[in-house]
Short mmCIF file of C-alpha atoms in Angstrom, two decimals:
data_model
loop_
_atom_site.label_atom_id
_atom_site.label_comp_id
_atom_site.label_asym_id
_atom_site.label_seq_id
_atom_site.Cartn_x
_atom_site.Cartn_y
_atom_site.Cartn_z
CA GLU A 1 96.38 76.27 122.83
CA VAL A 2 95.22 77.72 119.53
CA GLN A 3 92.02 76.10 118.33
CA LEU A 4 89.59 76.66 115.48
CA VAL A 5 86.49 74.60 116.06
CA GLN A 6 84.00 74.33 113.20
CA SER A 7 80.32 73.56 113.28
CA GLY A 8 79.11 70.07 112.40
CA ALA A 9 78.20 68.42 109.14
CA GLU A 10 75.17 69.73 107.29
CA VAL A 11 72.79 68.23 104.76
CA ARG A 12 70.62 70.58 102.72
CA GLU A 13 68.54 70.56 99.59
CA PRO A 14 69.35 72.69 96.53
CA GLY A 15 68.03 76.23 96.97
CA GLU A 16 68.27 76.23 100.76
CA SER A 17 70.39 78.66 102.77
CA LEU A 18 73.18 77.70 105.15
CA LYS A 19 75.60 79.35 107.56
CA ILE A 20 78.57 77.43 109.01
CA SER A 21 80.85 78.64 111.74
CA CYS A 22 84.45 78.65 112.92
CA LYS A 23 85.03 79.48 116.63
CA ALA A 24 88.49 80.63 117.64
CA SER A 25 90.19 80.27 120.99
CA GLY A 26 93.66 80.33 122.54
CA TYR A 27 94.91 83.49 120.84
CA SER A 28 94.14 87.15 120.33
CA PHE A 29 91.24 86.91 117.88
CA HIS A 30 91.70 90.47 116.57
CA THR A 31 95.27 89.86 115.51
CA TYR A 32 94.64 87.28 112.80
CA TRP A 33 92.66 87.02 109.63
CA ILE A 34 90.34 84.05 109.22
CA GLY A 35 90.21 82.39 105.81
CA TRP A 36 87.98 79.74 104.21
CA VAL A 37 89.07 76.93 101.96
CA ARG A 38 86.94 74.51 99.92
CA GLN A 39 87.84 70.95 99.10
CA MET A 40 85.44 69.13 96.79
CA PRO A 41 85.32 65.32 97.02
CA GLY A 42 88.62 63.87 95.83
CA LYS A 43 89.96 67.24 94.77
CA GLY A 44 92.48 69.86 95.87
CA LEU A 45 92.27 72.94 98.08
CA GLU A 46 90.60 76.07 96.77
CA TRP A 47 91.00 79.43 98.50
CA MET A 48 87.65 81.12 98.93
CA GLY A 49 88.24 84.32 100.88
CA ILE A 50 89.55 85.87 104.06
CA ILE A 51 88.25 88.36 106.64
CA HIS A 52 89.87 90.54 109.31
CA PRO A 53 87.94 90.61 112.62
CA VAL A 54 88.76 94.24 113.47
CA ASP A 55 87.11 95.98 110.45
CA SER A 56 85.55 93.01 108.58
CA ASP A 57 87.84 93.78 105.64
CA THR A 58 87.08 90.88 103.35
CA ARG A 59 88.86 89.56 100.23
CA TYR A 60 87.14 87.03 97.97
CA SER A 61 88.48 84.76 95.29
CA PRO A 62 86.88 85.74 91.97
CA SER A 63 85.50 82.22 91.80
CA PHE A 64 83.48 82.69 94.98
CA GLN A 65 82.68 86.40 94.89
CA GLY A 66 78.88 86.76 94.95
CA GLN A 67 78.42 83.03 95.62
CA VAL A 68 79.13 83.09 99.39
CA THR A 69 79.36 85.62 102.21
CA ILE A 70 82.09 85.65 104.83
CA SER A 71 81.40 87.43 108.12
CA VAL A 72 82.67 87.63 111.67
CA ASP A 73 81.34 88.24 115.17
CA ASN A 74 83.99 89.55 117.47
CA PHE A 75 81.96 89.11 120.65
CA VAL A 76 81.89 85.36 120.23
CA LYS A 77 85.23 85.14 118.33
CA THR A 78 83.57 83.34 115.45
CA ALA A 79 83.82 83.55 111.67
CA TYR A 80 81.03 82.47 109.32
CA LEU A 81 80.59 81.23 105.80
CA GLN A 82 77.13 81.40 104.37
CA TRP A 83 75.12 80.63 101.24
CA SER A 84 71.75 82.09 100.31
CA SER A 85 70.88 79.42 97.75
CA LEU A 86 72.86 76.20 97.74
CA LYS A 87 73.63 74.15 94.67
CA ALA A 88 74.57 70.49 94.39
CA SER A 89 78.06 71.67 93.30
CA ASP A 90 78.54 73.25 96.75
CA THR A 91 78.93 69.76 98.22
CA ALA A 92 82.37 69.79 99.73
CA MET A 93 84.45 69.96 102.86
CA TYR A 94 85.02 73.52 104.04
CA TYR A 95 87.96 74.48 106.24
CA CYS A 96 88.66 77.69 108.11
CA ALA A 97 92.26 78.71 108.93
CA ARG A 98 93.93 81.68 110.52
CA ARG A 99 96.57 83.96 109.04
CA SER A 100 98.68 86.74 110.40
CA THR A 101 99.66 89.67 108.18
CA SER A 102 100.18 88.76 104.51
CA PRO A 103 102.15 86.92 103.17
CA ALA A 104 102.02 84.79 106.28
CA PRO A 105 100.90 81.14 106.08
CA LEU A 106 97.62 79.59 107.17
CA ASP A 107 99.16 78.25 110.35
CA TYR A 108 96.22 76.74 112.21
CA TRP A 109 93.24 75.04 110.61
CA GLY A 110 89.80 73.95 111.74
CA GLN A 111 88.77 70.34 111.53
CA GLY A 112 86.49 70.97 108.55
CA THR A 113 82.72 71.08 107.97
CA LEU A 114 81.21 68.69 105.44
CA VAL A 115 78.37 70.25 103.52
CA THR A 116 76.20 67.92 101.44
CA VAL A 117 73.64 69.36 99.05
CA SER A 118 71.24 66.82 97.60
CA SER A 119 67.59 66.48 96.75
CA SER B 1 95.36 85.44 88.28
CA TYR B 2 98.49 83.72 89.49
CA VAL B 3 98.83 79.98 88.78
CA LEU B 4 100.80 77.39 90.71
CA THR B 5 101.63 74.05 88.95
CA GLN B 6 102.43 70.89 90.84
CA PRO B 7 102.98 67.35 89.50
CA PRO B 8 99.91 65.21 90.31
CA SER B 9 102.02 62.47 91.83
CA VAL B 10 105.45 61.61 93.11
CA SER B 11 106.62 58.11 94.14
CA VAL B 12 109.60 57.27 96.27
CA VAL B 13 111.13 54.21 97.90
CA PRO B 14 111.28 54.24 101.75
CA GLY B 15 114.47 55.90 102.99
CA GLU B 16 115.01 57.88 99.83
CA THR B 17 114.42 61.59 99.16
CA ALA B 18 111.20 63.02 97.75
CA ARG B 19 111.16 66.30 95.91
CA ILE B 20 107.86 68.00 95.17
CA THR B 21 107.94 71.01 92.88
CA CYS B 22 105.64 74.05 92.67
CA GLY B 23 105.95 76.16 89.50
CA GLY B 24 104.90 79.78 89.11
CA ASN B 25 105.94 82.82 87.17
CA ASN B 26 108.87 84.36 89.06
CA ILE B 27 107.78 82.49 92.17
CA ARG B 28 111.08 83.42 93.82
CA SER B 29 109.52 86.89 94.40
CA LYS B 30 106.81 85.30 96.56
CA SER B 31 106.71 83.56 99.92
CA VAL B 32 105.75 79.95 99.41
CA HIS B 33 104.00 77.86 102.05
CA TRP B 34 103.53 74.06 102.02
CA TYR B 35 100.78 72.00 103.57
CA GLN B 36 100.51 68.25 104.17
CA GLN B 37 97.11 66.60 104.10
CA LYS B 38 96.57 63.02 105.08
CA PRO B 39 93.31 61.19 104.20
CA GLY B 40 90.40 62.38 106.29
CA GLN B 41 92.37 65.07 108.03
CA ALA B 42 92.72 68.84 107.80
CA PRO B 43 95.83 70.26 106.15
CA VAL B 44 98.90 70.87 108.29
CA LEU B 45 101.53 73.55 107.66
CA VAL B 46 104.93 71.88 107.12
CA ILE B 47 107.04 74.67 105.55
CA TYR B 48 106.44 78.42 105.57
CA TYR B 49 108.21 81.40 104.05
CA ASP B 50 109.89 79.12 101.53
CA SER B 51 112.09 77.21 103.96
CA ASP B 52 111.03 77.72 107.62
CA ARG B 53 109.75 74.76 109.58
CA PRO B 54 107.00 75.02 112.26
CA SER B 55 107.72 73.49 115.63
CA GLY B 56 106.96 69.80 115.63
CA ILE B 57 107.76 69.29 111.94
CA PRO B 58 110.76 66.93 111.51
CA GLU B 59 114.00 68.34 110.16
CA ARG B 60 113.63 65.90 107.27
CA PHE B 61 111.26 68.47 105.74
CA SER B 62 112.90 71.41 103.95
CA GLY B 63 112.05 73.92 101.29
CA SER B 64 113.68 76.14 98.69
CA ASN B 65 112.54 78.72 96.21
CA SER B 66 114.38 79.94 93.15
CA GLY B 67 113.52 81.27 89.71
CA ASN B 68 110.16 79.84 88.66
CA THR B 69 110.17 76.82 90.95
CA ALA B 70 109.74 76.19 94.67
CA THR B 71 110.60 72.77 95.99
CA LEU B 72 109.59 70.76 99.04
CA THR B 73 112.18 68.17 99.95
CA ILE B 74 111.52 65.28 102.31
CA ASN B 75 114.58 63.26 103.32
CA ARG B 76 114.50 59.66 104.49
CA VAL B 77 110.89 59.23 103.50
CA GLY B 78 108.78 56.85 105.51
CA ALA B 79 105.29 55.44 105.22
CA GLY B 80 104.00 58.16 107.52
CA ASP B 81 104.86 60.80 104.94
CA GLU B 82 102.41 59.42 102.42
CA ALA B 83 99.95 62.27 101.87
CA ASP B 84 98.86 65.07 99.57
CA TYR B 85 101.07 68.14 99.53
CA PHE B 86 99.93 71.61 98.50
CA CYS B 87 101.97 74.75 97.86
CA GLN B 88 100.40 78.17 98.44
CA VAL B 89 101.13 81.84 97.92
CA TRP B 90 99.35 85.18 98.26
CA GLU B 91 98.83 87.46 95.24
CA SER B 92 100.66 90.63 96.12
CA SER B 93 98.26 93.19 94.70
CA SER B 94 94.93 91.63 95.79
CA ASP B 95 96.02 89.62 98.85
CA ARG B 96 94.08 86.68 97.46
CA GLY B 97 95.32 83.18 98.17
CA VAL B 98 96.36 80.66 95.54
CA PHE B 99 96.90 76.92 96.00
CA GLY B 100 98.73 74.55 93.72
CA GLY B 101 96.75 71.59 92.47
CA GLY B 102 98.41 69.24 94.96
CA THR B 103 100.81 66.35 94.70
CA LYS B 104 100.10 62.89 95.98
CA LEU B 105 103.19 61.41 97.54
CA THR B 106 103.27 57.61 97.41
CA VAL B 107 105.79 55.63 99.38
CA LEU B 108 106.42 52.41 97.45
#
C-alpha cells in the first residue's frame, strides 16, 4: 500500500528554523517525484516545489524560491521541507504528494503537517 | 506564469448534475487533473489526464477538456460530494505546478 506519512504539527516563533518530513513506503521511492503544497487557513492549494529522489533535481514555484528548501534522503525514503527563518505568514497546512513523470497527477498525498508560527 | 480560473462556488440540488469549470489559455493543450478536498482532509485525486478516473472513484465523476476550458462533471450529486474541487496542470517549459483557485461545491 502506497503511503506518505508526514511529521506532526509544529509550533514555532517567528525567526526560528523548521524542517518537516514526508516518509514514503509501499512503492519504489526512486521512481516518483515528491512535491510540496501549501494551504493557508481557509484558502486554496498552492504548489511550492518538487524534487526527484535520484538526482535531487528540484523545481520551485517562483513564489517559494529562496523562501524554503526542499531536500530528500534516499536511505530513509524521506523528503523534507525546511525554513531557515519562519514568518507568521508561513502558518499553514503543508502537504506532500508523489508524482510520476510530468505531466502526471499528484496521485497519493500525505496527511498534512500543520505549521503554526506565532509569538 | 500560467493561470487557472475556477468559479468560487457551485450549488446543485441532490440528484442533479454539477459542472465545475477550469479556464486557462489553450488549456486543451495541457493535461488537467482534478482533486477533491473535504473539510479537514487531504486532497484526493478524482480525475487525471483530463478524463481518466482512478480506481475507487465513482463513475459519476467525469472530465473533459476543450479549447480554453476543462470541466469536471459530477452526475447524480449527493451530500457526500460536497467539497472543494481544484484543477491542476504542469507548465510545460518549467515543469512547475499550477492549481486553480478552487470551487466549493454545495449540495442544497
